[in-house]
Amino acid sequence: MIPEIGHFSLILALLMASLAAIAPLYGASRNDQRLMSLAVPLMVGQFLFILIAFAALMQAYLVSDFSVLNVVANSHSLKPLLYKISGVWGNHEGSLVLWVLILSLFGSLVGLFGRALPLSFRARVLAIQALITSAFLLFMLITSNPFERVIPAAIEGRGLNPLLQDPGLAFHPPLLYLGYVGLSVAFSFAVAALIEGRLGPLWARWVRPWVLLAWMALTAGIALGSWWAYYELGWGGWWFWDPVENASFIPWLIATALLHSTIVMEKRDALKRWTLLLAILGFSMSLLGTFLVRSGVLTSVHAFAVDPERGLFILILLALAIGGSLALYAFRAGSLEAGGLFAPLSREGALVANNVLLSISAAIVLVGTLYPLFLDAVSGAKVTVGPPFFEISFVPLMVLLLIALGFGPLLAWKRGDIGRALGMLRLAGLAAFLGAGGAYLIWGPGPVMAFLGFALAFWLLGSILTDMGHKAKITQRPFAPMAALGRLRRVPRGIWGMWSAHMGMAVLVLGITASESWMTEKLVLLHPGDATEVADYTMIFQGVEPVGGPNYTAVRGHFTVMKGSHHVAELYPEQRAYSAPPMETTEAAIYPLIMGDLYAVVGDPDGKGGWSARLYWKPLISWIWMGVGLMVIGGGLSLSDRRLRVGAPKRAAITTRPGPQALPAE
């Protein structure tokens, strides 16, 4: 009975979403306040019905209701509770329920917290959001019903892919969906602005928190996925330019560009059309990623390989959403008022350079991801675009981006002084030199690009310290430490957020550079008691033993790690065998240290008492996720800055022409 309630709730949600997509738009065109005011209750209503459906699906998984096909295909009675819960969205049908749940939640939040928006504009934003929800609900009910019954009920389920039975993968999809769907809000704001034909700095002020929230979720979700790949797949890497990885990375690059362009639009009333285009493209790339993951055209441990007919439905949705919004942009963008002017050498100019580099990077990743699929469809030729292509084309752009990140915050708005900025960046130049020299002293010779990476990371850290010192006025004489600290405490949280995010980028670069350039790897065959040297550590193989888990059996290896005569750690890598579904997985043993990770994987026996093993020393690899954490913290600090959410900046000496030019923030 409960699955039927969930199914019926999805039908009611579709009806409410369809009404919310039509009535407010018609009301806005007729200036009918009664119809426009229906948008918020309809959005909240559809969210509640989808929440009921999600709860019904969750209940089916928790009680192992094997009369529901989705539960049979993706669960098992012996699965641990966490993976029964994550199994709800660890499949195509369930992930769509989570998608529309988050989509309707965002629409409801926009309606509830956007009451200060003009009624007609808010009605259009919510109607577009409801239109997207309606399309996904229709797709789900026609092709991907999560409550389809099995008659008679199955005795047992087939289980969840063991690779997905991991805490990292339990939370990875929800975070990515928060990012994807958060960009839908910016998309709805952009399309509504194009329909109304008015745009201004307060539009940027309203949309920026949603973009920031989506960016934070995408950042955390991508990082969680890379961390899972690092410790779960057993090959020692954290990123392989997998097409499905790229499908989430492309929207992140565009969201990063959009986040910075909204700053220019808010501060200087510039880059209006460009910002609208980025808002459209950001969500469009999220839809493209959804198509790639669910169409069956990709083979990946991350992908849902489903019936191509479902992919065709999403492709049609993709064409309508992207084609329709870009057509509207082409038709209406020219009528928007041009933005403010600024010199190329200015804070705005640096942010434009940031946007250009990020957009080109996104285009490169998009081409590298889609080219093999296009070539296969046209000629049947099979090609692979792998890491070498992306590293050759992507890395130089990131070098330029890091240089720009050092300059940008030190330039003035509208017109900057390059001489003054260069003078302030002497500390950053010295830090870059010391960073490259320090890398050589610690790890010795290495690739030229490795030393360049360290130099750029320390350049960015030095520029951040320079900016902090400038705002604290540490050069003021006589120097008063307490007064300087007081000035730093008064710096707005948005600025602290920028510093934290840029510092996180520097730490991320240090982690990537060191781990890729000075990694030590050993592939060895060991017998119990054998020892091998890995970097400065001695790893002694103690043997293997059989162990059991809640729904698997395993062979567990045992390594003792020594550094000289000092005991460092005990490592226990495993080879697991699952029965439902039948599959073997590798569980790496990792011991993190400040300067790097010790990483061990036990392989297959040789039949003579020996076991193969892969042993690694990964310098600074944990700094990758430390850097990402600082970036997310920076986003949170900026999001908590009340100046970015409430009120409008007072602009003196600006003549307001007749008619509305911008959306009021309060």
PDB file of C-alpha atoms in Angstrom, residues 248-361:
ATOM      1  CA  SER A 248      30.311  17.170 -12.931  1.00  0.00           C
ATOM      2  CA  PHE A 249      33.530  19.134 -13.425  1.00  0.00           C
ATOM      3  CA  ILE A 250      32.221  21.144 -16.390  1.00  0.00           C
ATOM      4  CA  PRO A 251      29.295  22.707 -14.437  1.00  0.00           C
ATOM      5  CA  TRP A 252      31.731  23.417 -11.575  1.00  0.00           C
ATOM      6  CA  LEU A 253      34.018  25.408 -13.871  1.00  0.00           C
ATOM      7  CA  ILE A 254      31.084  27.395 -15.244  1.00  0.00           C
ATOM      8  CA  ALA A 255      29.632  27.929 -11.759  1.00  0.00           C
ATOM      9  CA  THR A 256      33.014  29.278 -10.621  1.00  0.00           C
ATOM     10  CA  ALA A 257      33.031  31.714 -13.536  1.00  0.00           C
ATOM     11  CA  LEU A 258      29.400  32.684 -12.828  1.00  0.00           C
ATOM     12  CA  LEU A 259      30.193  33.295  -9.170  1.00  0.00           C
ATOM     13  CA  HIS A 260      32.933  35.762 -10.091  1.00  0.00           C
ATOM     14  CA  SER A 261      30.935  37.463 -12.839  1.00  0.00           C
ATOM     15  CA  THR A 262      28.054  38.155 -10.433  1.00  0.00           C
ATOM     16  CA  ILE A 263      30.569  40.060  -8.285  1.00  0.00           C
ATOM     17  CA  VAL A 264      31.364  42.360 -11.216  1.00  0.00           C
ATOM     18  CA  MET A 265      27.681  42.769 -12.027  1.00  0.00           C
ATOM     19  CA  GLU A 266      26.806  43.603  -8.438  1.00  0.00           C
ATOM     20  CA  LYS A 267      29.706  45.995  -7.827  1.00  0.00           C
ATOM     21  CA  ARG A 268      29.964  47.712 -11.208  1.00  0.00           C
ATOM     22  CA  ASP A 269      26.697  46.931 -13.037  1.00  0.00           C
ATOM     23  CA  ALA A 270      28.769  45.276 -15.789  1.00  0.00           C
ATOM     24  CA  LEU A 271      28.933  41.914 -17.619  1.00  0.00           C
ATOM     25  CA  LYS A 272      25.121  41.644 -17.639  1.00  0.00           C
ATOM     26  CA  ARG A 273      24.689  39.613 -20.801  1.00  0.00           C
ATOM     27  CA  TRP A 274      27.719  37.457 -20.081  1.00  0.00           C
ATOM     28  CA  THR A 275      26.428  36.660 -16.586  1.00  0.00           C
ATOM     29  CA  LEU A 276      23.038  35.650 -17.976  1.00  0.00           C
ATOM     30  CA  LEU A 277      24.727  33.392 -20.525  1.00  0.00           C
ATOM     31  CA  LEU A 278      26.799  31.697 -17.820  1.00  0.00           C
ATOM     32  CA  ALA A 279      23.669  31.146 -15.704  1.00  0.00           C
ATOM     33  CA  ILE A 280      22.012  29.410 -18.655  1.00  0.00           C
ATOM     34  CA  LEU A 281      25.084  27.366 -19.568  1.00  0.00           C
ATOM     35  CA  GLY A 282      25.743  26.250 -15.999  1.00  0.00           C
ATOM     36  CA  PHE A 283      22.438  24.437 -15.629  1.00  0.00           C
ATOM     37  CA  SER A 284      22.536  23.322 -19.256  1.00  0.00           C
ATOM     38  CA  MET A 285      25.797  21.502 -18.536  1.00  0.00           C
ATOM     39  CA  SER A 286      24.169  19.940 -15.490  1.00  0.00           C
ATOM     40  CA  LEU A 287      21.415  18.605 -17.753  1.00  0.00           C
ATOM     41  CA  LEU A 288      24.042  17.386 -20.205  1.00  0.00           C
ATOM     42  CA  GLY A 289      25.760  15.516 -17.397  1.00  0.00           C
ATOM     43  CA  THR A 290      22.414  13.959 -16.472  1.00  0.00           C
ATOM     44  CA  PHE A 291      21.983  12.785 -20.055  1.00  0.00           C
ATOM     45  CA  LEU A 292      25.488  11.292 -20.222  1.00  0.00           C
ATOM     46  CA  VAL A 293      25.053   9.402 -16.950  1.00  0.00           C
ATOM     47  CA  ARG A 294      21.600   8.004 -17.797  1.00  0.00           C
ATOM     48  CA  SER A 295      21.652   7.538 -21.558  1.00  0.00           C
ATOM     49  CA  GLY A 296      23.798   4.408 -21.648  1.00  0.00           C
ATOM     50  CA  VAL A 297      26.341   6.088 -23.977  1.00  0.00           C
ATOM     51  CA  LEU A 298      29.033   6.004 -21.273  1.00  0.00           C
ATOM     52  CA  THR A 299      30.636   3.086 -19.508  1.00  0.00           C
ATOM     53  CA  SER A 300      31.813   4.031 -16.026  1.00  0.00           C
ATOM     54  CA  VAL A 301      31.597   2.843 -12.437  1.00  0.00           C
ATOM     55  CA  HIS A 302      29.661   6.075 -11.832  1.00  0.00           C
ATOM     56  CA  ALA A 303      27.151   5.734 -14.666  1.00  0.00           C
ATOM     57  CA  PHE A 304      23.606   4.373 -14.715  1.00  0.00           C
ATOM     58  CA  ALA A 305      23.652   2.179 -17.834  1.00  0.00           C
ATOM     59  CA  VAL A 306      19.976   2.210 -18.716  1.00  0.00           C
ATOM     60  CA  ASP A 307      17.641   1.727 -21.654  1.00  0.00           C
ATOM     61  CA  PRO A 308      18.648   4.140 -24.463  1.00  0.00           C
ATOM     62  CA  GLU A 309      14.962   5.079 -24.828  1.00  0.00           C
ATOM     63  CA  ARG A 310      15.270   6.849 -21.490  1.00  0.00           C
ATOM     64  CA  GLY A 311      18.311   8.633 -22.836  1.00  0.00           C
ATOM     65  CA  LEU A 312      16.260   9.769 -25.846  1.00  0.00           C
ATOM     66  CA  PHE A 313      13.660  11.298 -23.510  1.00  0.00           C
ATOM     67  CA  ILE A 314      16.373  13.192 -21.618  1.00  0.00           C
ATOM     68  CA  LEU A 315      17.954  14.238 -24.931  1.00  0.00           C
ATOM     69  CA  ILE A 316      14.657  15.787 -26.011  1.00  0.00           C
ATOM     70  CA  LEU A 317      14.379  17.545 -22.645  1.00  0.00           C
ATOM     71  CA  LEU A 318      17.965  18.715 -23.041  1.00  0.00           C
ATOM     72  CA  ALA A 319      17.287  20.113 -26.510  1.00  0.00           C
ATOM     73  CA  LEU A 320      14.177  21.960 -25.350  1.00  0.00           C
ATOM     74  CA  ALA A 321      15.790  23.424 -22.223  1.00  0.00           C
ATOM     75  CA  ILE A 322      19.113  24.423 -23.761  1.00  0.00           C
ATOM     76  CA  GLY A 323      17.768  25.304 -27.201  1.00  0.00           C
ATOM     77  CA  GLY A 324      14.789  27.234 -25.838  1.00  0.00           C
ATOM     78  CA  SER A 325      16.780  29.234 -23.304  1.00  0.00           C
ATOM     79  CA  LEU A 326      19.572  30.058 -25.765  1.00  0.00           C
ATOM     80  CA  ALA A 327      17.000  31.075 -28.377  1.00  0.00           C
ATOM     81  CA  LEU A 328      15.378  33.379 -25.821  1.00  0.00           C
ATOM     82  CA  TYR A 329      18.806  34.751 -24.952  1.00  0.00           C
ATOM     83  CA  ALA A 330      19.586  35.435 -28.612  1.00  0.00           C
ATOM     84  CA  PHE A 331      16.243  37.170 -29.044  1.00  0.00           C
ATOM     85  CA  ARG A 332      16.222  39.262 -25.860  1.00  0.00           C
ATOM     86  CA  ALA A 333      19.811  39.844 -24.737  1.00  0.00           C
ATOM     87  CA  GLY A 334      20.384  42.628 -27.243  1.00  0.00           C
ATOM     88  CA  SER A 335      17.574  44.676 -25.722  1.00  0.00           C
ATOM     89  CA  LEU A 336      19.150  44.671 -22.264  1.00  0.00           C
ATOM     90  CA  GLU A 337      20.858  47.862 -21.174  1.00  0.00           C
ATOM     91  CA  ALA A 338      24.631  47.772 -21.549  1.00  0.00           C
ATOM     92  CA  GLY A 339      26.630  47.559 -18.336  1.00  0.00           C
ATOM     93  CA  GLY A 340      29.173  49.928 -16.798  1.00  0.00           C
ATOM     94  CA  LEU A 341      32.589  50.577 -18.314  1.00  0.00           C
ATOM     95  CA  PHE A 342      35.961  49.746 -16.802  1.00  0.00           C
ATOM     96  CA  ALA A 343      39.604  49.723 -17.809  1.00  0.00           C
ATOM     97  CA  PRO A 344      41.150  46.408 -18.866  1.00  0.00           C
ATOM     98  CA  LEU A 345      43.672  46.785 -16.056  1.00  0.00           C
ATOM     99  CA  SER A 346      41.325  46.771 -13.066  1.00  0.00           C
ATOM    100  CA  ARG A 347      39.658  44.428 -10.595  1.00  0.00           C
ATOM    101  CA  GLU A 348      36.878  43.923 -13.145  1.00  0.00           C
ATOM    102  CA  GLY A 349      39.448  43.153 -15.833  1.00  0.00           C
ATOM    103  CA  ALA A 350      41.058  40.490 -13.640  1.00  0.00           C
ATOM    104  CA  LEU A 351      37.657  38.920 -13.012  1.00  0.00           C
ATOM    105  CA  VAL A 352      36.963  38.943 -16.765  1.00  0.00           C
ATOM    106  CA  ALA A 353      40.291  37.160 -17.318  1.00  0.00           C
ATOM    107  CA  ASN A 354      39.210  34.667 -14.664  1.00  0.00           C
ATOM    108  CA  ASN A 355      35.937  34.116 -16.535  1.00  0.00           C
ATOM    109  CA  VAL A 356      37.630  33.681 -19.903  1.00  0.00           C
ATOM    110  CA  LEU A 357      40.139  31.128 -18.587  1.00  0.00           C
ATOM    111  CA  LEU A 358      37.484  29.126 -16.739  1.00  0.00           C
ATOM    112  CA  SER A 359      35.138  29.160 -19.738  1.00  0.00           C
ATOM    113  CA  ILE A 360      37.859  28.000 -22.138  1.00  0.00           C
ATOM    114  CA  SER A 361      38.792  25.277 -19.645  1.00  0.00           C
TER     115      SER A 361
END
